């Protein structure tokens, strides 16, 4: 199959699916190996950016998705109802950060780190599709495990969790000292 037909097939697949599709599934559909398929996809990604099109292909942890470029948002708002804008409070954002770096994680582990109940924050993150249940921990009570979603990757502009910024070790030590100090104050009261 010639390259233009392969690209057209990939574009049709991504458009019709409306969500991310694993490279392996795309490769199988166009009857190519995964490496060749990824090369074609990445060439398409580059060309879409260079041609200043309204759409682009993004890569999310080994999957690919066709989506609108961020710069086109204003035009979309003019023609469609304004989408609901999600605002993350400090509490929800802090909870999301812990989940992103410590996943898979239980609510109990989250609450240990934060020092307060996390039910509301976790429920909001699940509602916003930034966090999902990953399964259950093989422990007494079989608590739920939580982790981030592809929507999280998309919203924060990272391809995979490995692309998250590294936590500064000096800051980490400051946070630990601060937390230990808070625990000591609580014990004295």
Short mmCIF file of N, CA and C in Angstrom, two decimals:
data_model
loop_
_atom_site.label_atom_id
_atom_site.label_comp_id
_atom_site.label_asym_id
_atom_site.label_seq_id
_atom_site.Cartn_x
_atom_site.Cartn_y
_atom_site.Cartn_z
N UNK A 1 0.86 -1.18 0.00
CA UNK A 1 0.00 0.00 0.00
C UNK A 1 0.90 1.24 0.00
N UNK A 2 0.57 2.23 -0.82
CA UNK A 2 1.40 3.42 -0.88
C UNK A 2 1.19 4.28 0.37
N UNK A 3 2.17 5.13 0.66
CA UNK A 3 2.21 5.91 1.89
C UNK A 3 0.99 6.83 2.05
N UNK A 4 0.54 7.45 0.96
CA UNK A 4 -0.62 8.36 1.03
C UNK A 4 -1.87 7.61 1.47
N UNK A 5 -2.05 6.39 0.98
CA UNK A 5 -3.21 5.59 1.37
C UNK A 5 -3.10 5.17 2.84
N UNK A 6 -1.90 4.84 3.28
CA UNK A 6 -1.69 4.47 4.68
C UNK A 6 -2.02 5.66 5.59
N UNK A 7 -1.53 6.84 5.20
CA UNK A 7 -1.81 8.04 5.99
C UNK A 7 -3.31 8.33 6.02
N UNK A 8 -3.97 8.18 4.88
CA UNK A 8 -5.42 8.42 4.82
C UNK A 8 -6.15 7.43 5.72
N UNK A 9 -5.71 6.18 5.72
CA UNK A 9 -6.34 5.16 6.57
C UNK A 9 -6.14 5.50 8.04
N UNK A 10 -4.93 5.91 8.41
CA UNK A 10 -4.64 6.29 9.80
C UNK A 10 -5.50 7.48 10.21
N UNK A 11 -5.57 8.49 9.35
CA UNK A 11 -6.36 9.67 9.63
C UNK A 11 -7.83 9.29 9.83
N UNK A 12 -8.35 8.43 8.99
CA UNK A 12 -9.74 7.98 9.12
C UNK A 12 -9.96 7.23 10.43
N UNK A 13 -9.02 6.37 10.79
CA UNK A 13 -9.13 5.61 12.04
C UNK A 13 -9.17 6.57 13.23
N UNK A 14 -8.22 7.49 13.28
CA UNK A 14 -8.15 8.42 14.42
C UNK A 14 -9.36 9.34 14.48
N UNK A 15 -9.83 9.78 13.32
CA UNK A 15 -11.00 10.65 13.28
C UNK A 15 -12.24 9.90 13.77
N UNK A 16 -12.44 8.70 13.27
CA UNK A 16 -13.63 7.92 13.61
C UNK A 16 -13.64 7.47 15.07
N UNK A 17 -12.47 7.13 15.61
CA UNK A 17 -12.40 6.64 16.98
C UNK A 17 -12.67 7.76 17.98
N UNK A 18 -12.20 8.97 17.70
CA UNK A 18 -12.46 10.10 18.59
C UNK A 18 -11.70 10.06 19.90
N UNK A 19 -10.95 9.03 20.13
CA UNK A 19 -10.13 8.92 21.34
C UNK A 19 -8.80 8.32 20.94
N UNK A 20 -7.91 8.18 21.88
CA UNK A 20 -6.59 7.65 21.53
C UNK A 20 -6.67 6.17 21.15
N UNK A 21 -5.82 5.79 20.22
CA UNK A 21 -5.77 4.41 19.74
C UNK A 21 -4.32 3.94 19.84
N UNK A 22 -4.13 2.75 20.39
CA UNK A 22 -2.79 2.21 20.54
C UNK A 22 -2.15 2.00 19.17
N UNK A 23 -0.85 2.28 19.10
CA UNK A 23 -0.10 2.13 17.84
C UNK A 23 -0.22 0.71 17.30
N UNK A 24 -0.23 -0.27 18.18
CA UNK A 24 -0.32 -1.67 17.75
C UNK A 24 -1.64 -1.94 17.03
N UNK A 25 -2.73 -1.36 17.54
CA UNK A 25 -4.04 -1.55 16.90
C UNK A 25 -4.09 -0.89 15.53
N UNK A 26 -3.50 0.29 15.43
CA UNK A 26 -3.46 0.99 14.15
C UNK A 26 -2.63 0.16 13.16
N UNK A 27 -1.48 -0.32 13.63
CA UNK A 27 -0.60 -1.13 12.77
C UNK A 27 -1.33 -2.35 12.24
N UNK A 28 -2.07 -3.01 13.09
CA UNK A 28 -2.81 -4.20 12.67
C UNK A 28 -3.87 -3.83 11.62
N UNK A 29 -4.55 -2.71 11.85
CA UNK A 29 -5.61 -2.29 10.93
C UNK A 29 -5.07 -1.95 9.54
N UNK A 30 -3.86 -1.33 9.49
CA UNK A 30 -3.30 -0.95 8.18
C UNK A 30 -2.32 -2.00 7.66
N UNK A 31 -2.22 -3.10 8.38
CA UNK A 31 -1.38 -4.24 7.98
C UNK A 31 0.09 -3.85 7.82
N UNK A 32 0.59 -3.16 8.83
CA UNK A 32 2.00 -2.77 8.88
C UNK A 32 2.55 -3.15 10.25
N UNK A 33 3.87 -3.14 10.39
CA UNK A 33 4.44 -3.40 11.71
C UNK A 33 4.34 -2.12 12.55
N UNK A 34 4.47 -2.26 13.86
CA UNK A 34 4.29 -1.13 14.77
C UNK A 34 5.33 -0.04 14.54
N UNK A 35 6.58 -0.41 14.32
CA UNK A 35 7.63 0.59 14.11
C UNK A 35 7.35 1.44 12.88
N UNK A 36 6.94 0.80 11.78
CA UNK A 36 6.60 1.53 10.55
C UNK A 36 5.41 2.45 10.80
N UNK A 37 4.42 1.94 11.50
CA UNK A 37 3.21 2.72 11.79
C UNK A 37 3.55 3.95 12.63
N UNK A 38 4.39 3.78 13.65
CA UNK A 38 4.78 4.92 14.47
C UNK A 38 5.56 5.95 13.65
N UNK A 39 6.40 5.48 12.75
CA UNK A 39 7.16 6.39 11.90
C UNK A 39 6.21 7.21 11.02
N UNK A 40 5.22 6.55 10.43
CA UNK A 40 4.23 7.24 9.60
C UNK A 40 3.47 8.26 10.44
N UNK A 41 3.05 7.85 11.62
CA UNK A 41 2.30 8.76 12.52
C UNK A 41 3.13 9.98 12.89
N UNK A 42 4.38 9.78 13.23
CA UNK A 42 5.23 10.91 13.64
C UNK A 42 5.51 11.84 12.46
N UNK A 43 5.63 11.28 11.26
CA UNK A 43 5.77 12.13 10.06
C UNK A 43 4.51 12.95 9.85
N UNK A 44 3.35 12.31 10.06
CA UNK A 44 2.08 13.03 9.92
C UNK A 44 1.99 14.15 10.97
N UNK A 45 2.43 13.86 12.19
CA UNK A 45 2.40 14.86 13.26
C UNK A 45 3.22 16.09 12.87
N UNK A 46 4.41 15.84 12.37
CA UNK A 46 5.29 16.94 11.96
C UNK A 46 4.66 17.75 10.83
N UNK A 47 4.12 17.05 9.84
CA UNK A 47 3.52 17.73 8.69
C UNK A 47 2.30 18.56 9.11
N UNK A 48 1.47 18.01 10.00
CA UNK A 48 0.30 18.75 10.48
C UNK A 48 0.72 20.05 11.15
N UNK A 49 1.80 20.01 11.92
CA UNK A 49 2.29 21.22 12.59
C UNK A 49 2.85 22.22 11.58
N UNK A 50 3.62 21.73 10.62
CA UNK A 50 4.24 22.60 9.62
C UNK A 50 3.21 23.26 8.71
N UNK A 51 2.12 22.57 8.41
CA UNK A 51 1.12 23.08 7.48
C UNK A 51 0.10 24.00 8.15
N UNK A 52 0.29 24.25 9.44
CA UNK A 52 -0.61 25.11 10.19
C UNK A 52 -2.07 24.72 9.99
N UNK A 53 -2.35 23.46 10.22
CA UNK A 53 -3.71 22.95 10.13
C UNK A 53 -4.42 23.18 11.46
N UNK A 54 -5.72 23.02 11.48
CA UNK A 54 -6.51 23.20 12.69
C UNK A 54 -6.53 21.97 13.58
N UNK A 55 -5.99 20.90 13.06
CA UNK A 55 -5.94 19.66 13.83
C UNK A 55 -4.50 19.21 13.98
N UNK A 56 -4.32 18.31 14.91
CA UNK A 56 -3.00 17.73 15.11
C UNK A 56 -3.16 16.33 15.65
N UNK A 57 -2.10 15.57 15.60
CA UNK A 57 -2.09 14.23 16.19
C UNK A 57 -1.18 14.32 17.41
N UNK A 58 -1.68 13.82 18.52
CA UNK A 58 -0.86 13.81 19.73
C UNK A 58 -0.59 12.37 20.14
N UNK A 59 0.53 12.18 20.83
CA UNK A 59 0.90 10.86 21.33
C UNK A 59 0.71 10.86 22.84
N UNK A 60 0.02 9.83 23.31
CA UNK A 60 -0.26 9.69 24.74
C UNK A 60 0.13 8.29 25.19
N UNK A 61 1.30 8.16 25.73
CA UNK A 61 1.74 6.88 26.31
C UNK A 61 1.61 5.72 25.32
N UNK A 62 2.12 5.91 24.10
CA UNK A 62 2.10 4.84 23.10
C UNK A 62 0.83 4.76 22.27
N UNK A 63 -0.12 5.64 22.55
CA UNK A 63 -1.35 5.73 21.77
C UNK A 63 -1.37 7.07 21.04
N UNK A 64 -2.18 7.15 20.00
CA UNK A 64 -2.25 8.38 19.21
C UNK A 64 -3.69 8.84 19.09
N UNK A 65 -3.87 10.17 19.03
CA UNK A 65 -5.21 10.74 18.94
C UNK A 65 -5.20 11.96 18.04
N UNK A 66 -6.25 12.09 17.26
CA UNK A 66 -6.46 13.26 16.42
C UNK A 66 -7.27 14.26 17.24
N UNK A 67 -6.79 15.49 17.33
CA UNK A 67 -7.53 16.48 18.12
C UNK A 67 -7.34 17.88 17.54
N UNK A 68 -8.13 18.79 18.04
CA UNK A 68 -8.06 20.18 17.60
C UNK A 68 -6.86 20.85 18.25
N UNK A 69 -6.19 21.73 17.53
CA UNK A 69 -5.08 22.48 18.10
C UNK A 69 -5.64 23.47 19.12
N UNK A 70 -4.88 23.70 20.18
CA UNK A 70 -5.30 24.62 21.23
C UNK A 70 -5.56 26.02 20.70
N UNK A 71 -4.81 26.44 19.71
CA UNK A 71 -4.96 27.79 19.16
C UNK A 71 -6.32 27.99 18.48
N UNK A 72 -7.03 26.93 18.19
CA UNK A 72 -8.32 27.01 17.50
C UNK A 72 -9.51 27.15 18.48
N UNK A 73 -9.22 27.13 19.77
CA UNK A 73 -10.26 27.15 20.79
C UNK A 73 -11.23 28.32 20.60
N UNK A 74 -10.70 29.51 20.36
CA UNK A 74 -11.57 30.70 20.22
C UNK A 74 -12.58 30.53 19.08
N UNK A 75 -12.14 29.92 17.98
CA UNK A 75 -13.05 29.71 16.85
C UNK A 75 -14.14 28.70 17.20
N UNK A 76 -13.76 27.69 17.94
CA UNK A 76 -14.75 26.68 18.34
C UNK A 76 -15.79 27.26 19.27
N UNK A 77 -15.35 28.12 20.18
CA UNK A 77 -16.27 28.75 21.13
C UNK A 77 -17.31 29.58 20.39
N UNK A 78 -16.89 30.21 19.32
CA UNK A 78 -17.82 31.06 18.56
C UNK A 78 -18.94 30.26 17.91
N UNK A 79 -18.68 29.00 17.60
CA UNK A 79 -19.67 28.20 16.89
C UNK A 79 -20.41 27.23 17.80
N UNK A 80 -19.83 26.89 18.89
CA UNK A 80 -20.44 25.94 19.82
C UNK A 80 -20.66 26.61 21.17
N UNK A 81 -21.46 25.99 21.97
CA UNK A 81 -21.61 26.50 23.32
C UNK A 81 -20.27 26.39 24.02
N UNK A 82 -20.00 27.33 24.88
CA UNK A 82 -18.72 27.31 25.58
C UNK A 82 -18.64 26.08 26.48
N UNK A 83 -17.57 25.30 26.33
CA UNK A 83 -17.45 24.10 27.15
C UNK A 83 -17.25 24.47 28.63
N UNK A 84 -17.65 23.55 29.49
CA UNK A 84 -17.50 23.76 30.92
C UNK A 84 -16.01 23.78 31.25
N UNK A 85 -15.59 24.82 31.89
CA UNK A 85 -14.19 24.95 32.25
C UNK A 85 -14.00 24.39 33.66
N UNK A 86 -13.06 23.48 33.78
CA UNK A 86 -12.79 22.85 35.07
C UNK A 86 -11.77 23.71 35.81
N UNK A 87 -12.10 24.04 37.05
CA UNK A 87 -11.17 24.77 37.90
C UNK A 87 -10.75 23.85 39.03
N UNK A 88 -9.46 23.67 39.15
CA UNK A 88 -8.93 22.80 40.20
C UNK A 88 -8.53 23.65 41.40
N UNK A 89 -9.14 23.36 42.54
CA UNK A 89 -8.77 24.06 43.77
C UNK A 89 -7.39 23.58 44.21
N UNK A 90 -6.80 24.27 45.16
CA UNK A 90 -5.49 23.86 45.66
C UNK A 90 -5.54 22.44 46.24
N UNK A 91 -6.63 22.14 46.95
CA UNK A 91 -6.79 20.82 47.57
C UNK A 91 -6.85 19.73 46.49
N UNK A 92 -7.65 19.97 45.46
CA UNK A 92 -7.80 18.99 44.38
C UNK A 92 -6.49 18.85 43.60
N UNK A 93 -5.84 19.96 43.35
CA UNK A 93 -4.57 19.94 42.62
C UNK A 93 -3.49 19.22 43.42
N UNK A 94 -3.44 19.45 44.72
CA UNK A 94 -2.47 18.76 45.58
C UNK A 94 -2.73 17.25 45.57
N UNK A 95 -4.00 16.88 45.66
CA UNK A 95 -4.37 15.46 45.63
C UNK A 95 -3.98 14.84 44.29
N UNK A 96 -4.24 15.54 43.20
CA UNK A 96 -3.88 15.06 41.87
C UNK A 96 -2.37 14.88 41.74
N UNK A 97 -1.61 15.81 42.27
CA UNK A 97 -0.14 15.72 42.21
C UNK A 97 0.35 14.47 42.92
N UNK A 98 -0.20 14.21 44.09
CA UNK A 98 0.21 13.03 44.86
C UNK A 98 -0.12 11.76 44.07
N UNK A 99 -1.34 11.71 43.51
CA UNK A 99 -1.74 10.53 42.73
C UNK A 99 -0.81 10.35 41.53
N UNK A 100 -0.51 11.45 40.82
CA UNK A 100 0.32 11.37 39.62
C UNK A 100 1.70 10.80 39.93
N UNK A 101 2.29 11.22 41.04
CA UNK A 101 3.65 10.78 41.36
C UNK A 101 3.71 9.47 42.13
N UNK A 102 2.63 9.09 42.82
CA UNK A 102 2.69 7.90 43.67
C UNK A 102 1.84 6.74 43.16
N UNK A 103 1.19 6.89 42.02
CA UNK A 103 0.26 5.86 41.55
C UNK A 103 0.91 4.52 41.30
N UNK A 104 0.18 3.44 41.48
CA UNK A 104 -1.18 3.36 42.01
C UNK A 104 -1.17 3.61 43.53
N UNK A 105 -2.22 4.29 44.00
CA UNK A 105 -2.27 4.70 45.40
C UNK A 105 -3.69 4.56 45.94
N UNK A 106 -3.81 4.21 47.21
CA UNK A 106 -5.13 4.10 47.85
C UNK A 106 -5.49 5.42 48.51
N UNK A 107 -6.77 5.58 48.84
CA UNK A 107 -7.21 6.79 49.56
C UNK A 107 -6.50 6.90 50.90
N UNK A 108 -6.33 5.77 51.57
CA UNK A 108 -5.67 5.78 52.88
C UNK A 108 -4.24 6.31 52.77
N UNK A 109 -3.52 5.87 51.74
CA UNK A 109 -2.16 6.37 51.54
C UNK A 109 -2.17 7.87 51.23
N UNK A 110 -3.14 8.30 50.43
CA UNK A 110 -3.30 9.72 50.13
C UNK A 110 -3.53 10.52 51.40
N UNK A 111 -4.44 10.01 52.23
CA UNK A 111 -4.79 10.70 53.47
C UNK A 111 -3.62 10.75 54.44
N UNK A 112 -2.78 9.72 54.42
CA UNK A 112 -1.57 9.72 55.26
C UNK A 112 -0.64 10.84 54.82
N UNK A 113 -0.47 10.98 53.52
CA UNK A 113 0.43 12.00 52.98
C UNK A 113 -0.14 13.40 53.23
N UNK A 114 -1.42 13.59 52.95
CA UNK A 114 -2.03 14.91 53.08
C UNK A 114 -2.40 15.26 54.52
N UNK A 115 -2.68 14.24 55.32
CA UNK A 115 -3.04 14.50 56.71
C UNK A 115 -4.50 14.82 56.93
N UNK A 116 -5.31 14.75 55.87
CA UNK A 116 -6.75 15.01 55.96
C UNK A 116 -7.49 14.05 55.03
N UNK A 117 -8.81 13.97 55.19
CA UNK A 117 -9.64 13.15 54.32
C UNK A 117 -9.55 13.65 52.89
N UNK A 118 -9.62 12.72 51.95
CA UNK A 118 -9.45 13.07 50.53
C UNK A 118 -10.65 12.66 49.68
N UNK A 119 -11.74 12.21 50.31
CA UNK A 119 -12.89 11.71 49.55
C UNK A 119 -13.38 12.71 48.50
N UNK A 120 -13.62 13.95 48.93
CA UNK A 120 -14.17 14.95 48.02
C UNK A 120 -13.22 15.22 46.85
N UNK A 121 -11.94 15.39 47.15
CA UNK A 121 -10.96 15.69 46.10
C UNK A 121 -10.87 14.54 45.10
N UNK A 122 -10.80 13.31 45.60
CA UNK A 122 -10.71 12.15 44.71
C UNK A 122 -11.97 12.03 43.85
N UNK A 123 -13.14 12.23 44.47
CA UNK A 123 -14.40 12.17 43.71
C UNK A 123 -14.44 13.22 42.61
N UNK A 124 -13.95 14.43 42.89
CA UNK A 124 -13.90 15.49 41.87
C UNK A 124 -12.96 15.10 40.73
N UNK A 125 -11.81 14.54 41.08
CA UNK A 125 -10.85 14.14 40.05
C UNK A 125 -11.39 13.03 39.17
N UNK A 126 -12.14 12.10 39.77
CA UNK A 126 -12.78 11.04 38.98
C UNK A 126 -13.86 11.66 38.09
N UNK A 127 -14.65 12.59 38.65
CA UNK A 127 -15.69 13.28 37.87
C UNK A 127 -15.10 14.03 36.68
N UNK A 128 -13.95 14.66 36.87
CA UNK A 128 -13.28 15.40 35.80
C UNK A 128 -12.51 14.49 34.85
N UNK A 129 -12.52 13.19 35.11
CA UNK A 129 -11.82 12.19 34.31
C UNK A 129 -10.30 12.41 34.28
N UNK A 130 -9.75 12.94 35.37
CA UNK A 130 -8.31 13.09 35.49
C UNK A 130 -7.70 11.91 36.25
N UNK A 131 -8.56 11.23 37.02
CA UNK A 131 -8.15 10.08 37.83
C UNK A 131 -9.17 8.97 37.63
N UNK A 132 -8.69 7.72 37.71
CA UNK A 132 -9.61 6.59 37.58
C UNK A 132 -9.21 5.50 38.56
N UNK A 133 -10.14 4.59 38.80
CA UNK A 133 -9.86 3.43 39.62
C UNK A 133 -9.05 2.45 38.78
N UNK A 134 -7.94 1.98 39.33
CA UNK A 134 -7.07 1.06 38.60
C UNK A 134 -7.28 -0.39 39.01
N UNK A 135 -8.05 -0.60 40.05
CA UNK A 135 -8.27 -1.95 40.57
C UNK A 135 -8.28 -1.91 42.08
N UNK A 136 -7.98 -3.05 42.68
CA UNK A 136 -7.98 -3.13 44.14
C UNK A 136 -6.66 -3.68 44.63
N UNK A 137 -6.24 -3.19 45.79
CA UNK A 137 -5.02 -3.67 46.42
C UNK A 137 -5.29 -5.02 47.06
N UNK A 138 -4.36 -5.94 46.89
CA UNK A 138 -4.52 -7.27 47.48
C UNK A 138 -4.12 -7.19 48.95
N UNK A 139 -5.02 -6.64 49.76
CA UNK A 139 -4.79 -6.45 51.18
C UNK A 139 -6.14 -6.50 51.88
N UNK A 140 -6.16 -6.61 53.20
CA UNK A 140 -7.44 -6.65 53.92
C UNK A 140 -8.32 -5.45 53.54
N UNK A 141 -9.57 -5.74 53.28
CA UNK A 141 -10.52 -4.70 52.87
C UNK A 141 -10.47 -4.39 51.38
N UNK A 142 -9.44 -4.89 50.69
CA UNK A 142 -9.26 -4.69 49.25
C UNK A 142 -9.56 -3.24 48.81
N UNK A 143 -8.76 -2.28 49.34
CA UNK A 143 -9.02 -0.87 48.99
C UNK A 143 -8.77 -0.58 47.51
N UNK A 144 -9.50 0.41 47.02
CA UNK A 144 -9.35 0.82 45.62
C UNK A 144 -8.00 1.49 45.39
N UNK A 145 -7.44 1.25 44.23
CA UNK A 145 -6.21 1.91 43.80
C UNK A 145 -6.57 2.97 42.75
N UNK A 146 -5.95 4.12 42.84
CA UNK A 146 -6.22 5.20 41.91
C UNK A 146 -4.97 5.58 41.13
N UNK A 147 -5.19 6.04 39.89
CA UNK A 147 -4.11 6.51 39.03
C UNK A 147 -4.67 7.52 38.05
N UNK A 148 -3.79 8.15 37.30
CA UNK A 148 -4.22 9.17 36.35
C UNK A 148 -4.72 8.55 35.05
N UNK A 149 -5.40 9.36 34.26
CA UNK A 149 -5.99 8.94 32.99
C UNK A 149 -5.26 9.58 31.82
N UNK A 150 -5.67 9.17 30.61
CA UNK A 150 -5.15 9.84 29.41
C UNK A 150 -5.58 11.30 29.39
N UNK A 151 -6.76 11.58 29.92
CA UNK A 151 -7.25 12.97 29.99
C UNK A 151 -6.28 13.83 30.80
N UNK A 152 -5.73 13.26 31.86
CA UNK A 152 -4.72 13.95 32.67
C UNK A 152 -3.52 14.31 31.79
N UNK A 153 -3.02 13.32 31.05
CA UNK A 153 -1.87 13.56 30.17
C UNK A 153 -2.18 14.66 29.16
N UNK A 154 -3.37 14.57 28.55
CA UNK A 154 -3.79 15.55 27.56
C UNK A 154 -3.86 16.96 28.16
N UNK A 155 -4.52 17.08 29.31
CA UNK A 155 -4.71 18.39 29.94
C UNK A 155 -3.42 19.02 30.44
N UNK A 156 -2.47 18.19 30.84
CA UNK A 156 -1.23 18.73 31.37
C UNK A 156 -0.10 18.71 30.34
N UNK A 157 -0.43 18.33 29.10
CA UNK A 157 0.51 18.43 27.99
C UNK A 157 1.74 17.54 28.08
N UNK A 158 1.56 16.33 28.64
CA UNK A 158 2.67 15.38 28.70
C UNK A 158 2.29 14.10 27.96
N UNK A 159 3.28 13.46 27.35
CA UNK A 159 3.01 12.24 26.60
C UNK A 159 2.88 11.02 27.49
N UNK A 160 3.64 11.02 28.59
CA UNK A 160 3.59 9.89 29.52
C UNK A 160 3.98 10.38 30.90
N UNK A 161 3.80 9.54 31.90
CA UNK A 161 4.13 9.92 33.27
C UNK A 161 5.62 10.18 33.44
N UNK A 162 6.45 9.57 32.59
CA UNK A 162 7.89 9.81 32.67
C UNK A 162 8.23 11.26 32.32
N UNK A 163 7.33 11.96 31.63
CA UNK A 163 7.56 13.35 31.25
C UNK A 163 7.19 14.34 32.34
N UNK A 164 6.65 13.86 33.46
CA UNK A 164 6.33 14.76 34.57
C UNK A 164 7.62 15.35 35.11
N UNK A 165 7.59 16.59 35.55
CA UNK A 165 8.82 17.19 36.10
C UNK A 165 9.32 16.40 37.31
N UNK A 166 10.62 16.31 37.43
CA UNK A 166 11.21 15.61 38.58
C UNK A 166 11.03 16.46 39.83
N UNK A 167 10.81 15.80 40.95
CA UNK A 167 10.65 16.51 42.21
C UNK A 167 12.04 16.86 42.72
N UNK A 168 12.23 18.11 43.08
CA UNK A 168 13.49 18.61 43.58
C UNK A 168 13.79 17.95 44.94
N UNK A 169 14.91 17.20 45.08
CA UNK A 169 15.21 16.50 46.34
C UNK A 169 15.32 17.45 47.54
N UNK A 170 15.83 18.66 47.32
CA UNK A 170 15.95 19.63 48.42
C UNK A 170 14.56 20.04 48.90
N UNK A 171 13.68 20.32 47.95
CA UNK A 171 12.29 20.67 48.30
C UNK A 171 11.63 19.52 49.03
N UNK A 172 11.90 18.30 48.59
CA UNK A 172 11.30 17.12 49.21
C UNK A 172 11.72 17.03 50.67
N UNK A 173 12.98 17.29 50.95
CA UNK A 173 13.46 17.27 52.33
C UNK A 173 12.77 18.36 53.16
N UNK A 174 12.57 19.54 52.55
CA UNK A 174 11.86 20.63 53.24
C UNK A 174 10.43 20.21 53.57
N UNK A 175 9.76 19.56 52.60
CA UNK A 175 8.38 19.10 52.82
C UNK A 175 8.33 18.08 53.94
N UNK A 176 9.30 17.15 53.96
CA UNK A 176 9.32 16.12 55.00
C UNK A 176 9.52 16.76 56.37
N UNK A 177 10.45 17.70 56.47
CA UNK A 177 10.71 18.38 57.74
C UNK A 177 9.48 19.14 58.21
N UNK A 178 8.81 19.81 57.27
CA UNK A 178 7.59 20.55 57.58
C UNK A 178 6.50 19.61 58.09
N UNK A 179 6.35 18.47 57.44
CA UNK A 179 5.33 17.49 57.83
C UNK A 179 5.63 16.93 59.22
N UNK A 180 6.90 16.62 59.48
CA UNK A 180 7.28 16.09 60.79
C UNK A 180 7.03 17.13 61.88
N UNK A 181 7.30 18.38 61.58
CA UNK A 181 7.06 19.47 62.52
C UNK A 181 5.57 19.59 62.84
N UNK A 182 4.72 19.45 61.82
CA UNK A 182 3.27 19.50 62.02
C UNK A 182 2.80 18.36 62.89
N UNK A 183 3.37 17.17 62.68
CA UNK A 183 3.00 16.00 63.48
C UNK A 183 3.37 16.24 64.94
N UNK A 184 4.55 16.79 65.18
CA UNK A 184 5.00 17.07 66.54
C UNK A 184 4.08 18.08 67.23
N UNK A 185 3.65 19.10 66.50
CA UNK A 185 2.74 20.11 67.07
C UNK A 185 1.39 19.47 67.42
N UNK A 186 0.92 18.57 66.57
CA UNK A 186 -0.35 17.88 66.80
C UNK A 186 -0.26 17.00 68.03
N UNK A 187 0.87 16.32 68.22
CA UNK A 187 1.06 15.43 69.37
C UNK A 187 1.11 16.20 70.68
N UNK A 188 1.65 17.44 70.66
CA UNK A 188 1.75 18.26 71.88
C UNK A 188 0.40 18.78 72.33
N UNK A 189 -0.52 18.96 71.39
CA UNK A 189 -1.84 19.53 71.71
C UNK A 189 -2.73 18.57 72.37
#
